[in-house]
PDB file of C-alpha atoms in Angstrom:
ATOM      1  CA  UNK A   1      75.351  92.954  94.130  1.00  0.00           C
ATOM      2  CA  UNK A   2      74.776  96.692  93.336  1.00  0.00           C
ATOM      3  CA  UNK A   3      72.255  95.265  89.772  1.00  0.00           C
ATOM      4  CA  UNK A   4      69.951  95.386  92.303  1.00  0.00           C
ATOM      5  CA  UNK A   5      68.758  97.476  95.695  1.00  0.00           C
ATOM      6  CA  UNK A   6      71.024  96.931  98.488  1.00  0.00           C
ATOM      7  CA  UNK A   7      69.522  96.599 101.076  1.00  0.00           C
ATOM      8  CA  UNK A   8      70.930  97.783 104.935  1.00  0.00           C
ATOM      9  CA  UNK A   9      71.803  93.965 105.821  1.00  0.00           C
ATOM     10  CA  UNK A  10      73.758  93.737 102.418  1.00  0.00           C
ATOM     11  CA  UNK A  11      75.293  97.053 103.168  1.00  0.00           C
ATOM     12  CA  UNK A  12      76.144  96.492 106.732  1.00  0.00           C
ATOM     13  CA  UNK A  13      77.905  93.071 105.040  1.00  0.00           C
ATOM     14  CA  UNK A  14      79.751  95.199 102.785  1.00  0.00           C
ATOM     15  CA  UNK A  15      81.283  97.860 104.859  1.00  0.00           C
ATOM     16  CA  UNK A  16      82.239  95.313 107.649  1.00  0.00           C
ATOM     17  CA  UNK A  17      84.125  93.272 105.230  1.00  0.00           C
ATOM     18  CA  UNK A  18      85.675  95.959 103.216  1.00  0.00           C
ATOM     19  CA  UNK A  19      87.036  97.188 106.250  1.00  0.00           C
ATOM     20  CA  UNK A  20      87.707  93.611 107.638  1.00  0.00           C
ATOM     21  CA  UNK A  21      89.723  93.606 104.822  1.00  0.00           C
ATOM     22  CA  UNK A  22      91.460  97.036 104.733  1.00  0.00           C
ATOM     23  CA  UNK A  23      92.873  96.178 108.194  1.00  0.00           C
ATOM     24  CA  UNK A  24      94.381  93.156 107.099  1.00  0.00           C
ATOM     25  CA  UNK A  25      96.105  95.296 104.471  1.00  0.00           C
ATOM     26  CA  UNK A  26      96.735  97.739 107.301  1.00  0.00           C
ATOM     27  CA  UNK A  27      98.241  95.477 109.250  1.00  0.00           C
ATOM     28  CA  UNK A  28     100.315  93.725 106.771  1.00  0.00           C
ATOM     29  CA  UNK A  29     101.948  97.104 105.947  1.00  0.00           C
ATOM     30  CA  UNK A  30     102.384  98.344 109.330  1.00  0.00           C
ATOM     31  CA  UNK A  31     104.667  94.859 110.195  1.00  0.00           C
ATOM     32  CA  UNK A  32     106.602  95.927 107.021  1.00  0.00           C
ATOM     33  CA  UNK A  33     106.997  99.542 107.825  1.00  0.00           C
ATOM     34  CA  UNK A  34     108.960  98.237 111.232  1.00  0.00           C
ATOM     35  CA  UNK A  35     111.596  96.471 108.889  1.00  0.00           C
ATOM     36  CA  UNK A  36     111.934 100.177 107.394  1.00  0.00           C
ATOM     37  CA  UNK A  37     112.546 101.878 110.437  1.00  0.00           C
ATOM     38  CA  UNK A  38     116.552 101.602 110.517  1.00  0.00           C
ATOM     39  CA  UNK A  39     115.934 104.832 107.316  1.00  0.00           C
ATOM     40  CA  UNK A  40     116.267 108.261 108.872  1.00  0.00           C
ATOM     41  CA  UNK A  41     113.021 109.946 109.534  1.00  0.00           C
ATOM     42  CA  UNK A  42     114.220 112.799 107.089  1.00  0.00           C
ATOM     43  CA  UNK A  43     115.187 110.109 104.335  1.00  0.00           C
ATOM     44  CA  UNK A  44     111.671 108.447 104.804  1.00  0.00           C
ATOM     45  CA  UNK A  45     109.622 111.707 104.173  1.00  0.00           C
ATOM     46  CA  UNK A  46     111.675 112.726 101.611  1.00  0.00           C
ATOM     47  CA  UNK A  47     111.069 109.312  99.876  1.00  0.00           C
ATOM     48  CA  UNK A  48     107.274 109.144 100.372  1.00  0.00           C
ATOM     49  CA  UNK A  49     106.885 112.746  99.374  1.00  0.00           C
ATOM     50  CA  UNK A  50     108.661 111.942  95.865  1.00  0.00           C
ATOM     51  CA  UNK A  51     106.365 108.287  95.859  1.00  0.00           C
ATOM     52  CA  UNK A  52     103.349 110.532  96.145  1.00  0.00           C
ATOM     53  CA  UNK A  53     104.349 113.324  93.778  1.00  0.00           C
ATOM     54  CA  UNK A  54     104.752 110.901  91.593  1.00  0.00           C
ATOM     55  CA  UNK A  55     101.561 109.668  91.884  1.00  0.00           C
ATOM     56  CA  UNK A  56      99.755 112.464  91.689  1.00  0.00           C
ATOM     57  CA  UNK A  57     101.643 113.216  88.218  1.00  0.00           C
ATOM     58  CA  UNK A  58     100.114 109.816  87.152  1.00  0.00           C
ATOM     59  CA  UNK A  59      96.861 110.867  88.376  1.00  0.00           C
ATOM     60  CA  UNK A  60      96.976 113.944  86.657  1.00  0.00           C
ATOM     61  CA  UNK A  61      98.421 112.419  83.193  1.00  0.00           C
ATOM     62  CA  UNK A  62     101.603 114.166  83.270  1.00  0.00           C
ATOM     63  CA  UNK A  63     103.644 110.311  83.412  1.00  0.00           C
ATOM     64  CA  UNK A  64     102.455 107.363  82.951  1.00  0.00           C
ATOM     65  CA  UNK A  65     102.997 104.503  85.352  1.00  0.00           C
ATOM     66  CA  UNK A  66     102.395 100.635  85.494  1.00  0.00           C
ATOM     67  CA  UNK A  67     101.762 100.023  88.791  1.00  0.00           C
ATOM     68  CA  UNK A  68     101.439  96.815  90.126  1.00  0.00           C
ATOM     69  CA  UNK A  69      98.396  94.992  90.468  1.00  0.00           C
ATOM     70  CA  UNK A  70      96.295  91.710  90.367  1.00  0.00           C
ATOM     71  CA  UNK A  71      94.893  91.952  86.639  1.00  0.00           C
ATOM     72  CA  UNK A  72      91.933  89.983  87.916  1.00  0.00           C
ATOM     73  CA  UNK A  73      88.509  90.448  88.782  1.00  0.00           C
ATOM     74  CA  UNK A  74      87.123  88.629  91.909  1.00  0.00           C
ATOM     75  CA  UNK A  75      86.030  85.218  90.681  1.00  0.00           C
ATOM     76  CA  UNK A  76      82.101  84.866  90.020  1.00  0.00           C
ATOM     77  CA  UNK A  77      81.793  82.241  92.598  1.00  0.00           C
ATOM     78  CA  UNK A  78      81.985  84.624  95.297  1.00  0.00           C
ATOM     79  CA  UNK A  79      78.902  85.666  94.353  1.00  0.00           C
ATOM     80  CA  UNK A  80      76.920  82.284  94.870  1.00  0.00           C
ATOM     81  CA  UNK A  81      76.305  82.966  98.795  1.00  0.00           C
ATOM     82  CA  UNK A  82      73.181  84.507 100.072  1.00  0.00           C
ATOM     83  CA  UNK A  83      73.234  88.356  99.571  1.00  0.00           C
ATOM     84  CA  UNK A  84      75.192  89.611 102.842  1.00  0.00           C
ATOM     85  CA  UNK A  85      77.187  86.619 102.566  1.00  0.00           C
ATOM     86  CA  UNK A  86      78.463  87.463  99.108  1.00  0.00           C
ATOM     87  CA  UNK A  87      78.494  91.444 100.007  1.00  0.00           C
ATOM     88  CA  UNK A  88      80.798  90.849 103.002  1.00  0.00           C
ATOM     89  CA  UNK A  89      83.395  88.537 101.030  1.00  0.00           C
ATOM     90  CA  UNK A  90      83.297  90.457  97.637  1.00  0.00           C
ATOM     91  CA  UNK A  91      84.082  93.560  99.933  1.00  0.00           C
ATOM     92  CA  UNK A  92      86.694  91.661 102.148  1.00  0.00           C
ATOM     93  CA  UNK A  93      88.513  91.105  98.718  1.00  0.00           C
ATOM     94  CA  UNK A  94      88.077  94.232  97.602  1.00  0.00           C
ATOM     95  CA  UNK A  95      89.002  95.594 100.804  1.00  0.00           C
ATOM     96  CA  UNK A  96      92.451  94.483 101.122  1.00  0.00           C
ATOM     97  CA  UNK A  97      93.480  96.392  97.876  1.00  0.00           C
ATOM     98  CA  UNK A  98      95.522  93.357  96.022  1.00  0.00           C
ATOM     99  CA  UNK A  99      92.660  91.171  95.052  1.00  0.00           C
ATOM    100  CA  UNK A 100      91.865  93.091  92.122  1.00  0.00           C
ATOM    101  CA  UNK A 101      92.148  95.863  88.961  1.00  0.00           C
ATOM    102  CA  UNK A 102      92.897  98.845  90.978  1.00  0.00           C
ATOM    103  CA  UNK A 103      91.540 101.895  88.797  1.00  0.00           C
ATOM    104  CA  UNK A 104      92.884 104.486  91.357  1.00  0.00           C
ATOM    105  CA  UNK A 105      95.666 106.028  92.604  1.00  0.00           C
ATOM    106  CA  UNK A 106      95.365 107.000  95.962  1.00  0.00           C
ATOM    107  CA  UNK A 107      95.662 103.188  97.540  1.00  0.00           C
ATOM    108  CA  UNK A 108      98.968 103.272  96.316  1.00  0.00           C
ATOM    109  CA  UNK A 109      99.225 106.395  98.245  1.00  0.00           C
ATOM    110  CA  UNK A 110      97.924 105.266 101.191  1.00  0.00           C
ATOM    111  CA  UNK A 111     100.630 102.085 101.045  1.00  0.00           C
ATOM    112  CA  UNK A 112     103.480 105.067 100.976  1.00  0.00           C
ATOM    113  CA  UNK A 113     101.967 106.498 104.296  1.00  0.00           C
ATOM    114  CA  UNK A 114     101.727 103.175 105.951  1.00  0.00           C
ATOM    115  CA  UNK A 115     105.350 102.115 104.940  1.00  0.00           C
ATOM    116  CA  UNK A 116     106.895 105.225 105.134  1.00  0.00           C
ATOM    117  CA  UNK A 117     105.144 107.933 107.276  1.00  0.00           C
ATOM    118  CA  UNK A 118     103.901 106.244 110.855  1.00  0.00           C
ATOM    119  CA  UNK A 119     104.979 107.448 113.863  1.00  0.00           C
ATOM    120  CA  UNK A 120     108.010 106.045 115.689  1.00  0.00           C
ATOM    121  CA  UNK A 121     105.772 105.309 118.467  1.00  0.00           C
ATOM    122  CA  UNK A 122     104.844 101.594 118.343  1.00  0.00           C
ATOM    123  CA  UNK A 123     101.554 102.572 119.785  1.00  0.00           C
ATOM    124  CA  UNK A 124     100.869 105.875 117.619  1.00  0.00           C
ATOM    125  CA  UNK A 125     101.787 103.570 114.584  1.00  0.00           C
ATOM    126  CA  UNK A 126      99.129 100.995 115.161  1.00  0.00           C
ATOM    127  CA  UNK A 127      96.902 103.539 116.162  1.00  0.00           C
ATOM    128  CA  UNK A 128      97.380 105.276 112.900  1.00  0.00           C
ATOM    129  CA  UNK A 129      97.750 102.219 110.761  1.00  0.00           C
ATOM    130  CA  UNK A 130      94.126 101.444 112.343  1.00  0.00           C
ATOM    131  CA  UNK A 131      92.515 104.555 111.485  1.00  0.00           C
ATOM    132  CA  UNK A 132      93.756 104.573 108.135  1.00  0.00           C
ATOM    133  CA  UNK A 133      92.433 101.040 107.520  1.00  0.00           C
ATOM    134  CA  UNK A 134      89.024 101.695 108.787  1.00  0.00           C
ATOM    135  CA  UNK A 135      89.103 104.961 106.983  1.00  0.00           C
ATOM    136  CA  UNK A 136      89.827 103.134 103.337  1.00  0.00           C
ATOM    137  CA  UNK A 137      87.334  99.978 103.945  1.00  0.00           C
ATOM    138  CA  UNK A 138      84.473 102.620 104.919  1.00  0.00           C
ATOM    139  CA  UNK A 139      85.459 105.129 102.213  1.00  0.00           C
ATOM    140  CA  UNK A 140      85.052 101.535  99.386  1.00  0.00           C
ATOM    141  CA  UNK A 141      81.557 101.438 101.367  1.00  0.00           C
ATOM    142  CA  UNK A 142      80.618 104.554 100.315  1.00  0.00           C
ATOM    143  CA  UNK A 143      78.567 103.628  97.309  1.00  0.00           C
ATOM    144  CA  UNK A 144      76.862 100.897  98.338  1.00  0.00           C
ATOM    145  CA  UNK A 145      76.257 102.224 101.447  1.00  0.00           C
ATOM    146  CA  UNK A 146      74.325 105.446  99.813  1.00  0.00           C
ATOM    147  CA  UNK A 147      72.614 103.038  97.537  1.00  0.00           C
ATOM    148  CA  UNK A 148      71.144 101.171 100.409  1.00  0.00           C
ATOM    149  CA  UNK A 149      69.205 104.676 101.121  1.00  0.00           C
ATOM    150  CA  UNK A 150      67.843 105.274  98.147  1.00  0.00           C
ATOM    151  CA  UNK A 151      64.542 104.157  96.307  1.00  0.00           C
ATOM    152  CA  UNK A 152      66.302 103.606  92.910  1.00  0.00           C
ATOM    153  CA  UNK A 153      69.997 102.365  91.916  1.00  0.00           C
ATOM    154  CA  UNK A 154      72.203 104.391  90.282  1.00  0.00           C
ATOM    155  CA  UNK A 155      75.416 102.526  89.516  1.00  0.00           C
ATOM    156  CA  UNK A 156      76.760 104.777  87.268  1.00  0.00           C
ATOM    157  CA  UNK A 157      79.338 107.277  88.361  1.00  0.00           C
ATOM    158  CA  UNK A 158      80.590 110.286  86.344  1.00  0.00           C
ATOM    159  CA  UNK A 159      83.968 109.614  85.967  1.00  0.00           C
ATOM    160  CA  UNK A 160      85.021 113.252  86.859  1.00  0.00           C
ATOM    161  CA  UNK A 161      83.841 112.408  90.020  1.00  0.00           C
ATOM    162  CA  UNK A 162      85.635 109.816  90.612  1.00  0.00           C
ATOM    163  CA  UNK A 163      88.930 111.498  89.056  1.00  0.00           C
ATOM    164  CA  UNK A 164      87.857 114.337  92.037  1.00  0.00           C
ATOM    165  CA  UNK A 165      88.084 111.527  94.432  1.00  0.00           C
ATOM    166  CA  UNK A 166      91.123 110.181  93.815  1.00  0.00           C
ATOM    167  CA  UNK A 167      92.919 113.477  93.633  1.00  0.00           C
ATOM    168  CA  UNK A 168      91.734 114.652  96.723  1.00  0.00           C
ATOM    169  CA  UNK A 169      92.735 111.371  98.392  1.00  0.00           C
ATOM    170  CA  UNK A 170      96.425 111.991  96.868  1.00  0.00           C
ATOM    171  CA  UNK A 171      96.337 115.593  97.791  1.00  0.00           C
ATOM    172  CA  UNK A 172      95.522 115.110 101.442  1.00  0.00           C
ATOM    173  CA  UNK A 173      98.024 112.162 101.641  1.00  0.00           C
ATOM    174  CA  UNK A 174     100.662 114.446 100.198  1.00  0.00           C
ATOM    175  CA  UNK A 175      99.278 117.031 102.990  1.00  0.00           C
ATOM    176  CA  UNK A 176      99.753 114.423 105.816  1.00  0.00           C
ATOM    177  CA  UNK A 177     103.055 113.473 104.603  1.00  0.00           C
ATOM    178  CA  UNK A 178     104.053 117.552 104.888  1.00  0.00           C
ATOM    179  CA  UNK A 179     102.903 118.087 108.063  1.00  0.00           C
ATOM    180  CA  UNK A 180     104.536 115.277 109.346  1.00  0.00           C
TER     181      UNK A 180
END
């Protein structure tokens, strides 16, 4: 998909699946944060806190962690569609965080703040479980989005930057789950 120039239909595909699939992930892990609601509010913070530190220790080097994943890559065939077709599945997949090698931290994170750190409020909770869906599906659009603006491809990313990323997604979870 990104080999060559995406273009806005392929990108339009792409962010409406990844974010088709985000809030399926969003919604799986705001049903399972109600079974965790019987844990004191105070319990749950301090637990996600610690899950997050953690994290951020892995990010940084200072442990390191297996953390579970899918030790696949999306299977080829998903690829034999038409263009937008292809985008919007290969995005759904990637999208709902499990389907694949996850080479960051910070979905991890955002699992903690889904399980552990909604509001009590049923309707705060989905409204928050919602946001931060549509926030991870449009921030795996990024790239391909940006792409579909430009007159060459560039699919190579410094991997500083992407290091950057990911530590500033587990810094402002870590912020969210202090303010809370």
């Amino acid at each position: 998909m990104l080999h060559r120039h995406a273009g806005p239909a392929v990108a339009g595909s792409y962010t409406a699946g990844a974010v088709s699939g985000a809030l399926v992930s969003g919604s799986a892990l705001f049903v399972l944060s109600g079974l965790l609601a019987p844990i004191p509010d105070a319990a749950r913070q301090v637990i996600a806190l610690g899950l997050v530190c953690i994290l951020l220790f892995h990010a940084l080097g200072i442990v390191c962690l297996e953390l579970p994943q899918r030790a696949y890559q999306i299977p080829r065939e998903t690829f034999t569609d038409d263009p937008p077709r292809a985008a919007f599945r290969f995005a759904f997949e990637l999208g709902t965080g499990v389907r694949t090698f996850i080479t960051a931290v910070s979905p991890y994170a955002l699992a903690v703040l889904l399980l552990l750190g909604l509001p009590r409020s049923l309707t705060d909770a989905a409204l928050a479980a919602t946001a931060a869906a549509v926030g991870y599906g449009l921030g795996r659009s990024v790239v391909v989005a940006s792409q579909s603006m430009r007159r060459t491809v560039a699919v190579e990313h410094p991997a500083q930057w992407l290091r950057a990323a990911d530590l500033l997604s587990l810094l402002t979870a870590l912020a969210a789950l202090i303010v809370l």
